[in-house]
Tab-separated table of C-alpha atoms in Angstrom:
chain	number	residue	atom	x	y	z
Z	200	LEU	CA	-23.469	7.197	-8.239
Z	201	LYS	CA	-24.494	5.346	-11.363
Z	202	LYS	CA	-26.213	8.357	-12.833
Z	203	ALA	CA	-23.334	10.691	-12.131
Z	204	GLU	CA	-20.893	8.214	-13.662
Z	205	GLU	CA	-23.147	7.872	-16.757
Z	206	ARG	CA	-23.598	11.662	-17.143
Z	207	LEU	CA	-19.828	12.226	-17.003
Z	208	ARG	CA	-19.244	9.526	-19.587
Z	209	GLU	CA	-21.881	11.054	-21.806
Z	210	GLU	CA	-20.376	14.511	-21.582
Z	211	GLU	CA	-16.953	13.229	-22.281
Z	212	ASP	CA	-18.251	11.410	-25.448
Z	213	ARG	CA	-20.057	14.603	-26.516
Z	214	VAL	CA	-16.954	16.650	-26.215
Z	215	GLU	CA	-15.005	14.125	-28.265
Z	216	ARG	CA	-17.678	14.058	-31.067
Z	217	TYR	CA	-19.022	17.500	-31.281
Z	218	LEU	CA	-16.975	20.124	-29.462
Z	219	ASN	CA	-13.611	21.696	-29.838
Z	220	THR	CA	-11.011	19.859	-27.689
Z	221	ASN	CA	-10.034	23.088	-26.036
Z	222	THR	CA	-13.364	23.182	-24.274
Z	223	ARG	CA	-13.003	19.723	-22.837
Z	224	LYS	CA	-11.231	20.796	-19.585
Z	225	GLY	CA	-13.613	23.562	-18.600
Z	226	LEU	CA	-16.700	21.496	-19.431
Z	227	ILE	CA	-15.576	18.378	-17.582
Z	228	SER	CA	-14.538	20.519	-14.690
Z	229	LYS	CA	-17.932	22.194	-14.487
Z	230	CYS	CA	-19.674	18.721	-14.724
Z	231	GLU	CA	-17.544	17.370	-11.938
Z	232	HIS	CA	-18.479	20.332	-9.761
Z	233	VAL	CA	-22.193	19.919	-10.420
Z	234	LEU	CA	-22.325	16.050	-10.436
Z	235	ILE	CA	-19.645	15.302	-7.706
Z	236	ARG	CA	-18.602	18.208	-5.534
Z	237	GLU	CA	-22.174	19.274	-4.837
Z	238	HIS	CA	-23.132	15.804	-3.844
Z	239	ALA	CA	-19.970	14.757	-2.097
Z	240	GLU	CA	-21.306	15.155	1.362
Z	241	LYS	CA	-24.163	12.811	0.673
Z	242	MET	CA	-21.808	10.331	-0.728
Z	243	ARG	CA	-19.579	10.467	2.222
Z	244	GLU	CA	-22.468	9.906	4.530
Z	245	SER	CA	-23.370	6.678	2.830
Z	246	PHE	CA	-19.787	5.390	2.760
Z	247	GLN	CA	-20.019	3.624	6.173
Z	248	GLN	CA	-23.069	1.652	5.053
Z	249	LEU	CA	-21.221	0.558	1.892
Z	250	LEU	CA	-18.324	-0.660	4.082
Z	251	ASP	CA	-20.621	-2.383	6.543
Z	252	TYR	CA	-22.445	-4.415	3.830
Z	253	ASP	CA	-19.319	-4.968	1.578
Z	254	LYS	CA	-20.859	-3.175	-1.465
Z	255	ASP	CA	-17.623	-3.332	-3.423
Z	256	GLU	CA	-19.125	-2.233	-6.783
Z	257	ASP	CA	-20.611	0.931	-5.127
Z	258	LEU	CA	-17.362	1.588	-3.229
Z	259	GLN	CA	-15.492	1.414	-6.566
Z	260	ARG	CA	-17.921	3.882	-8.086
Z	261	MET	CA	-17.704	6.239	-5.182
Z	262	TYR	CA	-13.833	6.134	-5.124
Z	263	ALA	CA	-13.665	6.720	-8.915
Z	264	LEU	CA	-15.903	9.746	-8.694
Z	265	LEU	CA	-14.415	11.357	-5.593
Z	266	ALA	CA	-10.950	10.864	-6.855
Z	267	ARG	CA	-11.835	13.288	-9.666
Z	268	ILE	CA	-12.067	16.222	-7.202
Z	269	PRO	CA	-9.346	17.616	-5.077
Z	270	GLU	CA	-9.497	16.436	-1.404
Z	271	GLY	CA	-12.349	14.191	-2.250
Z	272	LEU	CA	-10.878	11.008	-0.839
Z	273	GLU	CA	-9.395	12.310	2.588
Z	274	PRO	CA	-12.636	12.011	4.445
Z	275	LEU	CA	-13.144	8.483	3.087
Z	276	ARG	CA	-9.619	7.467	4.223
Z	277	LYS	CA	-10.456	8.691	7.750
Z	278	LYS	CA	-13.760	6.851	7.914
Z	279	PHE	CA	-12.097	3.697	6.508
Z	280	GLU	CA	-9.385	3.860	9.148
Z	281	GLU	CA	-12.020	4.167	11.926
Z	282	HIS	CA	-13.892	1.251	10.439
Z	283	VAL	CA	-10.902	-1.004	10.395
Z	284	LYS	CA	-9.882	-0.025	13.899
Z	285	ARG	CA	-13.398	-0.700	15.175
Z	286	ALA	CA	-13.539	-4.097	13.324
Z	287	GLY	CA	-10.185	-5.086	14.866
Z	288	LEU	CA	-11.136	-4.117	18.299
Z	289	ASP	CA	-14.487	-5.875	18.057
Z	290	ALA	CA	-12.740	-9.056	16.880
Z	291	VAL	CA	-10.362	-9.067	19.775
Z	292	SER	CA	-13.101	-8.143	22.330
Z	293	LYS	CA	-15.026	-11.270	21.267
Z	294	LEU	CA	-11.998	-13.350	22.366
Z	295	THR	CA	-11.632	-11.484	25.754
Z	296	GLN	CA	-15.212	-11.376	27.148
Z	297	ALA	CA	-13.603	-11.198	30.669
Z	298	GLY	CA	-11.103	-8.710	31.767
Z	299	ASP	CA	-10.962	-4.884	31.565
Z	300	ALA	CA	-8.540	-2.368	30.204
Z	301	ASN	CA	-6.175	-2.614	33.092
Z	302	GLU	CA	-6.253	-6.381	33.582
Z	303	PRO	CA	-6.420	-8.192	30.259
Z	304	ALA	CA	-7.988	-11.584	30.161
Z	305	GLU	CA	-5.946	-14.681	29.017
Z	306	VAL	CA	-6.221	-15.326	25.294
Z	307	ASP	CA	-5.405	-18.220	23.118
Z	308	PRO	CA	-2.439	-16.994	20.981
Z	309	LYS	CA	-3.738	-18.868	17.780
Z	310	ALA	CA	-7.260	-17.453	18.107
Z	311	TYR	CA	-5.761	-13.948	18.714
Z	312	VAL	CA	-3.450	-14.091	15.680
Z	313	ASP	CA	-6.193	-15.555	13.547
Z	314	ALA	CA	-8.612	-12.836	14.588
Z	315	LEU	CA	-6.019	-10.084	13.819
Z	316	LEU	CA	-5.111	-11.616	10.428
Z	317	GLU	CA	-8.737	-12.041	9.456
Z	318	VAL	CA	-9.541	-8.433	9.990
Z	319	HIS	CA	-6.374	-7.357	8.122
Z	320	HIS	CA	-6.946	-9.816	5.156
Z	321	LYS	CA	-10.692	-8.656	4.739
Z	322	ASN	CA	-9.793	-4.998	4.693
Z	323	GLN	CA	-6.750	-5.461	2.531
Z	324	GLU	CA	-8.994	-7.115	-0.103
Z	325	THR	CA	-11.362	-4.175	0.187
Z	326	VAL	CA	-8.495	-1.735	-0.466
Z	327	ASN	CA	-7.257	-3.717	-3.447
Z	328	ARG	CA	-10.691	-4.299	-4.982
Z	329	SER	CA	-12.642	-1.185	-4.172
Z	330	PHE	CA	-9.837	1.546	-3.925
Z	331	ARG	CA	-7.418	-0.002	-6.465
Z	332	GLY	CA	-4.688	-0.331	-3.911
Z	333	GLU	CA	-4.389	3.415	-3.606
Z	334	ALA	CA	-1.470	4.504	-1.190
Z	335	GLY	CA	-3.654	6.661	1.019
Z	336	PHE	CA	-6.118	3.783	1.778
Z	337	VAL	CA	-3.114	1.461	2.324
Z	338	ALA	CA	-1.691	3.928	4.806
Z	339	SER	CA	-5.109	4.176	6.514
Z	340	LEU	CA	-5.275	0.399	6.841
Z	341	ASP	CA	-1.724	0.135	8.226
Z	342	LYS	CA	-2.354	2.891	10.867
Z	343	ALA	CA	-5.619	1.327	11.895
Z	344	CYS	CA	-4.100	-2.087	12.217
Z	345	ARG	CA	-1.140	-0.686	14.193
Z	346	ASP	CA	-3.622	0.850	16.578
Z	347	PHE	CA	-5.812	-2.150	17.227
Z	348	VAL	CA	-2.948	-4.707	17.398
Z	349	ASN	CA	-1.081	-2.671	20.032
Z	350	ARG	CA	-4.099	-1.389	22.111
Z	351	ASN	CA	-6.979	-3.744	22.528
Z	352	SER	CA	-8.805	-5.649	25.190
Z	353	ALA	CA	-6.361	-8.530	25.118
Z	354	THR	CA	-3.265	-6.309	25.656
Z	355	GLY	CA	-4.764	-3.927	28.220
Z	356	SER	CA	-2.247	-1.271	29.135
Z	357	SER	CA	0.692	-3.531	28.388
Z	358	THR	CA	2.900	-2.709	25.414
Z	359	THR	CA	4.480	-6.194	25.379
Z	360	LYS	CA	1.420	-8.411	25.400
Z	361	SER	CA	0.626	-8.370	21.719
Z	362	PRO	CA	4.228	-9.318	20.728
Z	363	GLU	CA	4.161	-12.052	23.455
Z	364	LEU	CA	1.050	-13.617	21.921
Z	365	LEU	CA	2.498	-13.427	18.421
Z	366	ALA	CA	5.761	-15.070	19.653
Z	367	LYS	CA	3.791	-17.877	21.527
Z	368	HIS	CA	1.821	-18.564	18.336
Z	369	ALA	CA	4.910	-18.718	16.207
Z	370	ASP	CA	6.569	-20.942	18.876
Z	371	MET	CA	3.658	-23.392	18.779
Z	372	LEU	CA	3.841	-23.505	14.912
Z	373	LEU	CA	7.548	-24.204	14.786
Z	374	ARG	CA	7.746	-26.903	17.487
Z	375	LYS	CA	8.509	-30.370	16.248
Z	376	THR	CA	5.477	-31.654	18.085
Z	377	ASN	CA	3.265	-29.550	15.742
Z	378	LYS	CA	0.767	-31.892	13.966
Z	379	MET	CA	0.582	-29.902	10.692
Z	380	ALA	CA	1.240	-32.638	8.135
Z	381	GLU	CA	2.151	-30.574	5.136
Z	382	GLU	CA	5.101	-28.189	4.962
Z	383	ASP	CA	2.995	-25.878	2.771
Z	384	ASP	CA	0.303	-25.580	5.488
Z	385	LEU	CA	3.059	-24.661	8.021
Z	386	GLU	CA	4.550	-22.168	5.616
Z	387	GLY	CA	1.230	-20.556	5.022
Z	388	ALA	CA	0.460	-20.361	8.775
């Protein structure tokens, strides 16, 4: 990734300094084909590892390079969506060690909401930092979150369980007996 980035930068500088500006588009297009398109599959294969180990710098590089070619980002968006969905389902399943898909286990509403928000927040930061808040990755994050919030081991086959847990958590926060001292803490929660 670093070498491809460097070579593209060198060629762009070379065009600016020595060549006619009319040759820029064709030359850069050929360089993108050789340096990016021919290695795109290898880049996509290593994308999951970069996500797993939070390699933001490398994710930024990969995003910048693959954004230069048509349809270069679509496979990454799909893999990112699967990654977020898997992370959300794993976070909820840690809360619900008992129970199966048809009989959900009882879950603490606060822990449930905190687990959902933690997964969303972590991946939202990745979208903003590594993918520059690009709309396609934001849409992938939203779709994945919608999937794991509505269908997970805590909700089972029920379509109302997740909203019930969210409502219980909000109710506990807004009760007068809540021991949160600061209004800012309550507002943040």
